Amino acid sequence: MLKEVYYPSEALSKNATIKSMDEYRALAEEASRDYEGFWAKYAKEKIDWFAPFTRVLNEDNAPFYKWFEGGKLNVAHQCVGRHIATKKNKAAIIFEGDNGDQRIITYRELWYEINRAANMFKNQFGIQKGDRVVLYMPMISEAAISMLACAKIGAIHSVVFGGFSAEALRDRIIDAEAKLVITADGAFRKGSPYMLKPVVDKALEHGCECVKAVCIVERNGEDIEWIAGRDYAYNELIKNESNVCEDEMMDSEDPLFLLYTSGSTGKPKGVQHSTAGYILWAQMTMEWVFDIKDNDTYWCTADVGWITGHTYIVYGPLAAGATTVMFEGVPTFPDAGRCWRMVEEYQINQFYTAPTAIRLLHKMGADEPKKYDLSSLRILGTVGEPIDPPAWKWYYEEIGGSKCSIVDTYWQTETGGHMISPLPGATPIKPACATFPLPGIITEVIDEEGNPTPIGEKGFMCVTKPWPSMIRTIWGDPDRFVKSYFGDCKKDGKPVYFTGDGAMIDEDGYVTITGRTDDVINVSGHRMGTAEVEAAVKKHSHVAAVAVVGKPHPIKGEGIFAYIVLKETIKDTTAEEMDIAQDINKIIKEEIGAIAVCDSIVIVPDLPKTRSGKIMRRILRSIAKGEAITQDTSTLEDPSIVKKIEDIVNSDDI
Ligand code: WTA
């Protein structure tokens, strides 16, 4: 690990919301002294309540915590409506299309758009408070507008990333029992149109009787099929709607949205977020971690289909009254300078992306940043996966001109917002280190027995107190919620939240996240559950058994490595190997989406199993990485299998 420490620039510190480590410590101290008082203060100050809350935190039914009970609010009002008085002509969303087309939406125009869409959902589709609406959208402004229109009327949105397949979309629609699907004909990517509506058609072929209508935004103008009585044109219907709409009075704990994410077992989980706690932390972290100021233009390159897109493209920036950029395209088109050209064009002050993108842009265009004026940048952010020191240095020096603070933000779909992150005007930064928990977030790194791990040793990253923006439950499966995140370990009599990540604290108290400790693979900053990928691979008729593991990848962080055992009947047909690998990846694309395809698929005679039949994934992980096997193999049913698999992997030169 690099030993250098990078201090925030004086100019940055001077004007920052949190200016020094003393201020940070004072806030953290205040939170630990009077936890509820701390949160109550911010909730009162930041949220424009329609009715005040009467209880800060209800822990009676832990871990089903409730925050700010009795309070009434509306997230669309918090994000847009309340800003009209002071910011109506300010740009709320700057949209840039793949082909460079632009749309700048002011706060006033955004408010009208949200109201019209909200009226359309109510009047045309009968959507009411509590109904679920699935969004399968490209990165266009209507995605944000539809999310906020749902919030406005109290409908619960579930955004499904546009890269997911029809099967994956269907599963999510059925699980949420969605009444309405909002999509687009398609959009543009790398200069060409791509399609989304046909995927929705396929998803709805069976099992989705809950869906009463599909509402389609026109983006690329390509031909699509229209099913009479089910499919409606967003752009046509919205024209007839009024731009005035009542805010639904929402309770603090009403669900705001569901977002499906992968766990180590079974199907993706519908992570359910609350209204008040979620929006409070989304806004506070914009102010603390991105130090957002009224004149700033902020750009997060995530997709709205992920939590980063929810909290840090739509809800956080708008709640903070900022100007947020939405980009339809990819960072490498038309060339690897696209992002830097956009930074110059829009004078971006905060730029937030994933380490995968940084590594890719470094590799494809190390000199591109030099061609642009990046001096507007003040804060750079990373998210989704650990960043390696070389990528960090390039980002710091070439993009940030050695004057920007880099915030390595550690958090999860379940946490709603940042948990561990530098504060740009305060924290002396160690490269590739998430540094310290934010004030109000109480974390601990513990061992198997629940004891804090010694300095420099890896343990489990846990959160020991409930926080406002935390997951409330898994949609339709409260038992799974408890089992997935809360073990037997208790602090102050309350169950501890397990993140599923490993972490280490150094002698200065800095936290480094070391990666997942469960069977979740992090591909380009996206979570993939091994169980999900394995279930897809098993659909291949020749596959008898499969185990997938993560393998370090120079750009993607981790790639997926699959070991498969063929059925007896076709075991000797090695000539078919190549086709089998291709066929398996085709099935994965159909079942999940292109993000889950395997980089390597090797055929092995058997998997390393214990006598009770448990697959020893740790051995498979070590072999994939080319590491020496240090695990005890004597408990295996057939210890000789390890050597056989090693030989195959090494001879394949994968
Ligand atoms: C990983 C994304 C290291 C981690 C916001 C976590 C990180 C998972 C970081 C959540 C970081 C996220 N450093 N690892 N700064 N940020 N992760 O739910 O493994 O898509 O559990 O949320 O990404 O992924 P998710």
XYZ file of C-alpha atoms and ligand atoms in Angstrom:
679
model
C 0.000 0.000 0.000
C 1.151 3.532 -0.724
C 2.256 5.406 2.326
C 1.705 8.962 1.091
C -1.020 11.100 2.519
C -2.695 13.726 0.350
C -4.096 16.801 2.056
C -7.081 18.743 0.734
C -6.100 21.971 -1.005
C -6.430 25.067 1.131
C -8.917 26.638 -1.232
C -11.108 23.582 -1.028
C -10.976 23.351 2.751
C -11.685 27.019 3.244
C -15.042 26.901 1.495
C -16.034 23.330 2.324
C -19.091 22.405 4.375
C -16.830 20.381 6.694
C -13.485 22.169 6.769
C -11.198 20.145 8.982
C -10.692 16.892 10.834
C -11.554 18.753 14.014
C -14.950 19.584 12.555
C -15.354 15.995 11.415
C -14.470 14.686 14.864
C -16.824 17.126 16.542
C -19.703 15.928 14.365
C -18.877 12.260 14.885
C -18.631 12.906 18.594
C -21.959 14.717 18.641
C -23.569 11.711 16.941
C -22.152 9.226 19.411
C -23.066 11.384 22.406
C -26.692 11.903 21.387
C -27.466 9.686 18.428
C -31.148 10.455 18.117
C -30.637 14.149 18.820
C -28.048 14.336 16.038
C -30.343 12.792 13.460
C -33.391 14.728 14.645
C -31.505 17.996 14.228
C -30.630 17.266 10.608
C -34.033 15.830 9.778
C -35.695 19.025 11.012
C -33.207 21.275 9.266
C -33.021 19.522 5.892
C -36.493 18.198 5.153
C -39.422 20.390 4.228
C -42.005 18.518 6.311
C -45.748 18.787 5.698
C -46.200 17.525 9.267
C -43.377 17.144 11.814
C -42.208 13.752 13.041
C -43.042 12.749 16.584
C -40.499 9.986 17.231
C -36.915 9.894 15.962
C -36.089 6.191 16.041
C -38.261 3.219 16.854
C -36.177 0.146 17.654
C -38.979 -1.929 19.176
C -39.039 -4.434 16.363
C -35.322 -4.599 15.495
C -33.994 -4.966 12.852
C -37.193 -3.515 11.353
C -36.298 0.000 12.389
C -38.482 3.033 11.881
C -37.231 6.591 11.558
C -39.073 9.884 11.938
C -42.492 8.363 12.608
C -45.424 10.697 12.404
C -43.704 12.890 9.809
C -45.372 13.678 6.488
C -43.436 14.652 3.402
C -43.099 14.125 -0.321
C -39.804 13.358 -2.020
C -40.739 15.057 -5.318
C -41.473 18.200 -3.315
C -38.199 17.836 -1.412
C -36.216 17.369 -4.642
C -37.934 19.824 -6.968
C -41.136 21.485 -5.752
C -39.605 23.295 -2.804
C -36.805 24.707 -4.967
C -39.161 26.498 -7.346
C -39.303 29.526 -5.086
C -35.555 30.135 -5.321
C -34.218 28.199 -8.286
C -36.907 28.050 -10.927
C -34.637 29.088 -13.789
C -31.657 27.059 -12.629
C -30.699 23.965 -14.624
C -31.833 20.898 -12.702
C -30.863 18.274 -15.277
C -28.428 18.638 -18.128
C -28.923 15.752 -20.495
C -26.343 14.841 -23.108
C -27.188 12.164 -25.636
C -24.852 9.610 -27.136
C -24.759 11.674 -30.344
C -24.092 14.894 -28.451
C -27.639 16.285 -28.429
C -28.457 18.326 -25.364
C -31.488 19.082 -23.264
C -31.270 21.431 -20.339
C -34.216 21.205 -17.958
C -34.735 23.970 -15.436
C -36.231 23.305 -12.024
C -39.503 24.847 -13.137
C -39.692 22.778 -16.304
C -38.761 19.641 -14.402
C -41.567 20.347 -11.943
C -44.088 20.673 -14.763
C -42.811 17.476 -16.389
C -43.064 15.568 -13.119
C -46.578 16.844 -12.525
C -47.706 15.932 -16.028
C -46.202 12.453 -15.754
C -47.739 12.005 -12.286
C -51.153 13.003 -13.626
C -50.704 10.627 -16.546
C -49.832 7.702 -14.257
C -52.900 8.420 -12.119
C -55.435 9.342 -14.768
C -54.479 7.118 -17.653
C -53.155 4.076 -15.821
C -54.981 4.238 -12.496
C -51.768 4.174 -10.475
C -52.338 4.828 -6.790
C -50.246 5.187 -3.680
C -48.420 1.920 -2.944
C -48.716 0.499 -6.485
C -45.496 -0.755 -8.023
C -44.200 0.678 -11.289
C -41.261 -0.929 -13.115
C -38.963 1.339 -15.112
C -36.870 -0.264 -17.845
C -35.255 2.835 -19.228
C -32.225 4.223 -20.986
C -30.295 7.137 -19.511
C -32.702 9.843 -20.618
C -34.351 12.569 -18.597
C -37.715 10.769 -18.679
C -36.167 8.115 -16.424
C -35.583 10.700 -13.686
C -38.939 12.352 -14.402
C -40.765 9.026 -14.087
C -39.006 8.168 -10.823
C -39.974 11.522 -9.342
C -43.515 11.276 -10.731
C -43.870 7.963 -8.885
C -42.587 9.610 -5.711
C -45.040 12.446 -6.223
C -48.075 10.125 -6.175
C -46.674 7.609 -3.705
C -46.175 4.812 -6.232
C -43.179 2.568 -5.514
C -40.788 2.419 -8.436
C -38.486 -0.450 -9.246
C -35.921 0.534 -11.846
C -34.471 -2.420 -13.739
C -31.104 -1.749 -15.382
C -31.522 -1.631 -19.182
C -28.759 -4.219 -19.639
C -30.768 -6.933 -17.922
C -32.397 -9.575 -20.096
C -36.107 -10.268 -20.610
C -35.929 -13.150 -18.114
C -34.352 -10.979 -15.435
C -36.872 -8.222 -16.115
C -39.770 -10.682 -15.895
C -38.582 -12.039 -12.534
C -38.432 -8.517 -11.122
C -41.844 -7.543 -12.529
C -43.452 -10.642 -11.049
C -41.750 -10.340 -7.679
C -42.905 -6.724 -7.298
C -46.328 -7.412 -8.875
C -45.945 -4.288 -10.955
C -49.021 -2.729 -12.528
C -47.264 -0.498 -15.015
C -44.004 -0.741 -16.973
C -42.385 2.422 -18.280
C -39.836 1.946 -21.020
C -38.546 3.519 -24.239
C -38.399 2.269 -27.798
C -34.667 2.153 -27.147
C -31.835 4.641 -27.158
C -28.417 5.245 -28.698
C -25.129 3.659 -27.808
C -21.788 4.165 -29.559
C -23.480 5.929 -32.443
C -26.139 3.291 -33.105
C -29.663 2.724 -31.926
C -30.366 -0.177 -29.574
C -33.742 -1.487 -28.468
C -35.506 -1.913 -25.139
C -39.202 -2.293 -25.986
C -38.780 -5.746 -27.622
C -37.186 -6.948 -24.372
C -40.254 -5.761 -22.461
C -42.504 -7.547 -24.979
C -40.584 -10.754 -24.386
C -40.633 -10.363 -20.616
C -44.392 -9.910 -20.676
C -44.991 -13.016 -22.813
C -45.966 -15.016 -19.760
C -46.449 -14.792 -16.027
C -46.898 -11.014 -15.843
C -50.682 -10.735 -15.603
C -50.153 -8.043 -12.958
C -49.026 -5.610 -15.675
C -51.963 -3.635 -17.009
C -50.111 -1.217 -19.278
C -46.776 -0.374 -20.865
C -45.930 3.285 -21.391
C -43.274 3.932 -24.024
C -41.082 7.014 -24.357
C -39.896 7.738 -27.875
C -36.147 8.133 -27.941
C -34.599 6.516 -31.014
C -37.668 6.473 -33.269
C -37.071 2.890 -34.410
C -40.061 0.731 -35.328
C -41.604 -1.173 -32.461
C -44.645 -3.387 -32.100
C -47.666 -1.851 -30.431
C -50.067 -4.089 -28.566
C -53.478 -2.460 -28.598
C -54.969 -1.937 -25.151
C -51.619 -2.513 -23.423
C -49.073 -0.196 -25.013
C -49.323 3.597 -24.797
C -47.134 6.419 -26.107
C -45.713 8.495 -23.237
C -45.057 11.511 -25.468
C -48.633 11.572 -26.751
C -50.466 10.977 -23.487
C -48.450 13.465 -21.494
C -49.446 16.321 -23.801
C -52.998 16.257 -22.451
C -52.039 16.384 -18.800
C -52.072 19.372 -16.518
C -48.799 20.614 -15.079
C -50.415 20.987 -11.676
C -50.643 17.970 -9.384
C -51.177 17.553 -5.647
C -48.306 16.085 -3.645
C -49.319 12.815 -2.027
C -48.795 13.119 1.737
C -46.342 10.329 2.484
C -45.415 8.902 5.854
C -41.723 8.865 6.693
C -41.656 5.088 6.538
C -43.701 4.620 3.341
C -41.564 2.775 0.790
C -40.006 5.099 -1.794
C -38.612 2.444 -4.106
C -37.431 -1.109 -4.561
C -34.146 -1.927 -6.207
C -33.169 -5.510 -6.895
C -29.640 -6.565 -6.087
C -27.713 -9.812 -6.020
C -26.965 -11.716 -2.868
C -24.838 -14.778 -2.294
C -27.773 -17.152 -2.559
C -30.937 -17.441 -4.587
C -32.645 -14.835 -6.716
C -32.008 -11.092 -6.547
C -33.499 -9.350 -3.536
C -35.894 -6.415 -3.744
C -34.180 -3.933 -1.436
C -36.877 -1.654 -0.015
C -36.035 1.933 0.895
C -37.985 4.407 2.973
C -39.101 7.941 2.185
C -37.728 10.265 4.884
C -34.584 8.479 6.044
C -33.457 7.817 2.488
C -33.897 11.336 1.169
C -32.332 12.876 4.264
C -29.087 10.969 3.864
C -29.052 11.346 0.060
C -29.126 15.109 0.552
C -26.716 15.247 3.502
C -24.063 13.177 1.734
C -24.316 15.413 -1.344
C -23.503 18.322 0.945
C -20.801 16.602 2.974
C -19.086 14.218 0.569
C -19.514 16.153 -2.685
C -19.518 19.507 -0.924
C -22.159 20.616 -3.393
C -22.552 24.382 -3.763
C -25.241 26.380 -5.488
C -23.177 27.173 -8.575
C -21.784 23.686 -8.999
C -22.422 21.396 -11.930
C -22.176 17.799 -10.855
C -21.810 14.679 -12.968
C -22.156 11.064 -11.910
C -21.626 8.611 -14.776
C -23.604 5.724 -13.256
C -26.766 4.317 -14.810
C -30.099 5.051 -13.133
C -30.599 1.282 -13.018
C -28.180 1.038 -10.070
C -28.328 2.549 -6.609
C -25.612 5.059 -7.493
C -27.880 6.399 -10.219
C -30.797 6.630 -7.810
C -29.041 8.389 -4.954
C -26.359 10.337 -6.779
C -27.863 11.250 -10.156
C -31.480 11.820 -9.216
C -32.452 12.043 -5.542
C -29.347 13.412 -3.816
C -28.368 16.134 -6.285
C -31.933 17.378 -6.769
C -32.724 17.322 -3.042
C -29.607 19.457 -2.634
C -30.839 21.802 -5.385
C -27.876 21.040 -7.638
C -27.426 20.776 -11.399
C -27.016 17.120 -12.288
C -25.730 15.800 -15.599
C -27.262 12.714 -17.220
C -25.322 11.064 -20.019
C -26.847 8.517 -22.364
C -23.650 7.258 -23.978
C -20.466 5.459 -23.006
C -17.155 7.036 -21.891
C -15.239 5.634 -24.865
C -17.393 6.952 -27.702
C -16.519 8.590 -30.014
C -13.169 8.335 -28.237
C -11.652 7.960 -24.781
C -11.748 11.747 -24.332
C -15.547 11.936 -24.206
C -15.806 12.438 -20.462
C -13.056 15.045 -20.350
C -14.632 16.946 -23.249
C -17.894 16.974 -21.298
C -16.109 18.145 -18.143
C -14.761 21.096 -20.135
C -18.041 21.756 -21.941
C -20.217 21.835 -18.829
C -17.521 23.048 -16.415
C -18.091 20.093 -14.159
C -17.100 20.636 -10.526
C -17.692 17.131 -9.155
C -17.095 14.033 -11.253
C -18.132 10.637 -9.878
C -17.396 7.316 -11.578
C -16.312 3.716 -11.047
C -12.715 2.458 -10.874
C -13.467 0.245 -13.897
C -14.120 3.343 -16.012
C -10.953 5.008 -14.709
C -8.836 1.966 -15.564
C -10.412 1.719 -19.005
C -9.944 5.412 -19.808
C -6.381 5.298 -18.525
C -5.610 2.314 -20.744
C -7.390 3.619 -23.828
C -6.434 7.247 -23.625
C -3.782 8.120 -21.059
C -3.054 11.412 -22.843
C -6.637 12.408 -23.603
C -7.096 14.489 -20.436
C -4.272 16.796 -21.524
C -6.348 17.961 -24.474
C -9.059 19.505 -22.313
C -9.445 22.193 -19.717
C -10.325 20.274 -16.571
C -9.677 23.152 -14.197
C -13.326 23.401 -13.116
C -12.992 20.091 -11.248
C -12.858 20.306 -7.464
C -13.865 16.861 -6.273
C -13.458 13.458 -7.885
C -15.330 10.429 -6.651
C -15.119 6.685 -7.036
C -17.616 4.012 -6.122
C -18.551 0.388 -6.516
C -15.296 -1.486 -6.063
C -11.894 -1.055 -4.513
C -9.676 1.274 -6.537
C -6.069 0.223 -7.060
C -3.260 2.697 -6.344
C -2.113 3.115 -10.011
C -5.656 4.016 -11.141
C -5.999 6.311 -8.140
C -2.758 8.151 -9.016
C -3.720 8.666 -12.641
C -7.114 9.986 -11.581
C -5.523 12.290 -9.019
C -2.746 13.633 -11.196
C -4.110 13.637 -14.748
C -7.795 14.299 -14.152
C -7.629 16.232 -10.913
C -4.413 18.115 -11.744
C -3.104 17.132 -8.280
C -5.452 19.646 -6.676
C -8.758 17.819 -6.332
C -9.795 15.686 -3.410
C -10.701 12.131 -4.328
C -13.593 10.702 -2.371
C -13.437 6.898 -2.402
C -17.012 6.317 -1.319
C -17.843 2.964 0.216
C -21.513 2.031 0.396
C -24.123 -0.408 -0.970
C -27.605 -0.668 -2.472
C -28.756 -1.538 1.044
C -27.162 1.456 2.737
C -28.945 3.975 0.511
C -26.044 6.412 0.606
C -22.350 6.752 1.428
C -21.115 5.089 4.610
C -17.334 5.393 4.647
C -15.716 8.156 2.674
C -13.226 10.979 2.879
C -14.674 14.462 3.365
C -13.092 16.481 0.574
C -12.204 19.563 2.598
C -11.148 17.733 5.721
C -9.732 14.253 5.359
C -6.030 13.665 4.657
C -6.376 10.959 2.032
C -4.450 7.744 1.740
C -4.814 6.514 -1.850
C -7.247 3.676 -2.426
C -8.621 3.936 1.072
C -12.208 4.762 2.029
C -10.790 6.427 5.181
C -13.423 7.060 7.905
C -17.119 6.420 8.523
C -19.218 9.529 8.018
C -20.556 11.279 11.129
C -23.634 9.407 12.330
C -22.517 6.102 10.821
C -21.234 3.736 13.477
C -19.156 0.936 12.020
C -16.963 -1.781 13.402
C -14.659 -4.370 11.842
C -15.111 -7.641 13.678
C -13.926 -11.235 13.547
C -15.964 -14.457 13.464
C -16.641 -14.156 17.216
C -17.837 -10.582 17.003
C -14.706 -9.048 18.541
C -13.008 -6.026 16.964
C -10.094 -7.150 14.786
C -6.596 -5.958 15.689
C -4.946 -3.205 13.645
C -3.950 -4.359 10.180
C -6.012 -7.532 10.242
C -8.933 -8.286 8.012
C -12.401 -8.676 9.457
C -16.058 -8.203 8.594
C -17.311 -4.686 7.962
C -20.396 -4.155 10.110
C -22.666 -1.293 11.075
C -23.605 -1.450 14.722
C -26.373 1.158 14.887
C -29.353 1.611 12.581
C -29.074 4.670 10.320
C -31.872 6.558 8.544
C -31.191 5.500 4.932
C -30.764 1.791 5.635
C -32.708 -0.947 3.825
C -36.068 -1.514 5.541
C -36.762 -5.025 4.342
C -36.573 -7.305 1.324
C -39.790 -6.900 -0.619
C -42.132 -9.731 0.269
C -39.529 -11.625 2.273
C -38.849 -10.187 5.741
C -37.237 -13.441 6.923
C -34.682 -13.242 4.165
C -33.968 -9.633 5.184
C -33.117 -10.731 8.713
C -31.131 -13.774 7.600
C -29.189 -11.952 4.889
C -27.899 -9.055 6.944
C -28.157 -9.782 10.656
C -26.238 -12.625 12.236
C -26.194 -13.622 15.883
C -23.826 -10.820 16.762
C -25.376 -8.079 18.935
C -24.236 -4.687 20.196
C -26.218 -2.990 22.976
C -28.727 -5.808 22.602
C -29.412 -4.937 18.953
C -28.465 -7.072 15.949
C -25.454 -5.899 13.973
C -25.741 -5.218 10.215
C -23.273 -7.274 8.137
C -22.260 -5.635 4.863
C -20.763 -8.785 3.325
C -17.472 -6.924 2.820
C -14.125 -7.426 4.418
C -12.182 -4.480 5.816
C -9.034 -3.569 7.662
C -8.192 -0.660 9.936
C -4.651 0.691 9.991
C -2.667 2.267 12.811
C -4.144 5.702 12.028
C -7.709 4.388 12.105
C -8.119 4.459 8.314
C -10.503 1.872 6.884
C -9.603 -0.034 3.727
C -12.297 -2.171 2.135
C -10.795 -5.470 1.039
C -13.674 -6.903 -1.019
C -16.595 -9.271 -0.557
C -16.404 -12.029 1.996
C -19.387 -13.888 0.540
C -20.185 -15.451 -2.821
C -20.818 -12.174 -4.572
C -18.568 -11.252 -7.497
C -17.992 -7.584 -8.258
C -17.758 -7.215 -12.044
C -17.048 -3.641 -13.170
C -18.525 -2.466 -9.887
C -21.700 -4.497 -10.383
C -22.733 -7.228 -8.017
C -23.289 -10.689 -9.428
C -24.378 -13.566 -7.248
C -22.593 -16.837 -7.970
C -25.867 -18.699 -7.387
C -27.606 -16.659 -10.083
C -24.888 -17.244 -12.670
C -24.687 -20.929 -11.783
C -28.456 -21.340 -12.153
C -28.176 -19.902 -15.666
C -25.219 -22.137 -16.624
C -27.101 -25.213 -15.407
C -29.750 -24.561 -18.028
C -27.287 -25.845 -20.641
C -28.333 -29.407 -21.360
C -24.752 -30.778 -21.264
C -23.856 -29.311 -17.875
C -23.972 -31.664 -14.889
C -22.413 -29.328 -12.296
C -20.979 -25.831 -12.179
C -19.170 -23.509 -9.809
C -18.347 -19.915 -10.620
C -15.839 -17.710 -8.831
C -14.361 -14.265 -9.286
C -10.940 -13.812 -10.829
C -9.013 -10.524 -10.770
C -9.342 -8.677 -14.078
C -7.135 -5.749 -15.110
C -10.041 -3.519 -16.163
C -13.213 -4.949 -14.675
C -11.797 -5.532 -11.199
C -13.172 -9.027 -11.234
C -14.240 -11.290 -14.059
C -16.337 -14.445 -13.826
C -14.548 -17.773 -14.022
C -16.700 -20.902 -14.422
C -15.754 -24.508 -13.775
C -18.152 -26.939 -15.374
C -18.579 -30.687 -15.240
C -20.240 -32.229 -18.269
C -22.831 -34.964 -18.143
C -21.448 -38.513 -18.492
C -22.997 -38.988 -21.916
C -20.927 -36.289 -23.571
C -17.874 -36.260 -21.354
C -15.340 -37.143 -24.022
C -16.359 -34.620 -26.640
C -13.666 -32.031 -25.921
C -13.894 -30.722 -29.475
C -17.215 -29.235 -28.503
C -15.684 -27.266 -25.660
C -15.535 -24.014 -27.531
C -19.139 -24.242 -28.623
C -20.237 -25.164 -25.156
C -18.540 -22.078 -23.764
C -20.239 -19.913 -26.373
C -23.596 -21.555 -25.773
C -23.271 -21.100 -22.040
C -22.561 -17.404 -22.422
C -25.524 -17.126 -24.759
C -27.745 -18.645 -22.088
C -26.302 -16.271 -19.472
C -27.120 -13.327 -21.732
C -30.688 -14.564 -22.065
C -31.159 -15.372 -18.406
C -29.369 -12.401 -16.827
C -27.714 -10.073 -19.330
C -24.357 -9.386 -20.959
C -22.866 -8.099 -17.682
C -22.840 -11.662 -16.310
C -21.025 -13.481 -19.128
C -18.045 -15.583 -18.087
C -14.528 -14.582 -19.117
C -13.322 -18.142 -18.760
C -15.162 -21.434 -18.831
C -13.150 -24.567 -18.144
C -14.338 -28.135 -18.298
C -13.142 -30.190 -15.352
C -13.715 -33.865 -14.457
C -15.301 -32.970 -11.122
C -15.530 -30.154 -8.572
C -13.683 -30.192 -5.249
C -16.388 -31.289 -2.830
C -16.364 -32.212 0.808
C -17.786 -35.598 1.765
C -21.043 -33.888 2.592
C -21.196 -32.517 -0.954
C -20.265 -28.879 -0.283
C -18.244 -27.293 -3.083
C -14.986 -25.800 -1.811
C -15.093 -22.522 -3.661
C -12.061 -21.140 -1.886
C -9.933 -23.758 -3.603
C -11.471 -22.874 -6.948
C -10.848 -19.177 -6.306
C -7.190 -19.848 -5.550
C -6.768 -21.949 -8.689
C -8.412 -19.270 -10.848
C -6.036 -16.667 -9.424
C -3.041 -18.960 -9.982
C -2.308 -18.982 -6.243
C -0.767 -21.882 -4.408
C -3.369 -23.978 -2.586
C -2.958 -23.410 1.112
C -6.303 -24.810 2.203
C -6.560 -28.217 3.787
C -7.692 -30.584 1.024
C -7.777 -33.733 3.138
C -11.482 -33.292 3.869
C -12.313 -33.501 0.177
C -14.157 -36.489 -1.168
C -11.378 -36.839 -3.755
C -8.279 -34.794 -2.844
C -6.595 -35.671 -6.157
C -9.141 -33.545 -8.013
C -7.346 -30.353 -6.992
C -4.209 -31.232 -8.911
C -6.251 -32.338 -11.919
C -8.119 -29.026 -12.034
C -4.897 -27.059 -11.569
C -3.305 -28.883 -14.492
C -6.283 -28.165 -16.738
C -6.395 -24.493 -15.837
C -2.636 -24.076 -16.264
C -2.541 -25.958 -19.555
C -5.421 -23.893 -20.894
C -3.317 -20.833 -20.119
C -6.393 -18.892 -19.131
C -18.441 -2.709 -3.276
C -22.737 0.316 -5.041
C -14.544 -0.916 -2.222
C -18.627 -3.462 -1.973
C -22.746 1.663 -4.354
C -20.100 -3.317 -1.705
C -16.777 -0.920 -2.752
C -20.681 -3.379 -3.089
C -16.805 0.492 -2.716
C -21.998 -2.682 -3.197
C -15.577 1.181 -2.420
C -18.797 -0.235 -3.171
N -14.492 0.429 -2.183
N -15.662 -1.602 -2.509
N -15.491 2.502 -2.402
N -18.071 0.888 -2.984
N -18.030 -1.320 -3.063
O -24.890 -2.550 -3.995
O -18.286 -4.816 -2.191
O -24.005 -2.114 -6.323
O -20.635 -4.321 -0.869
O -23.664 -0.506 -4.444
O -19.706 -2.731 -3.924
O -22.456 -2.684 -4.515
P -23.827 -2.007 -4.870
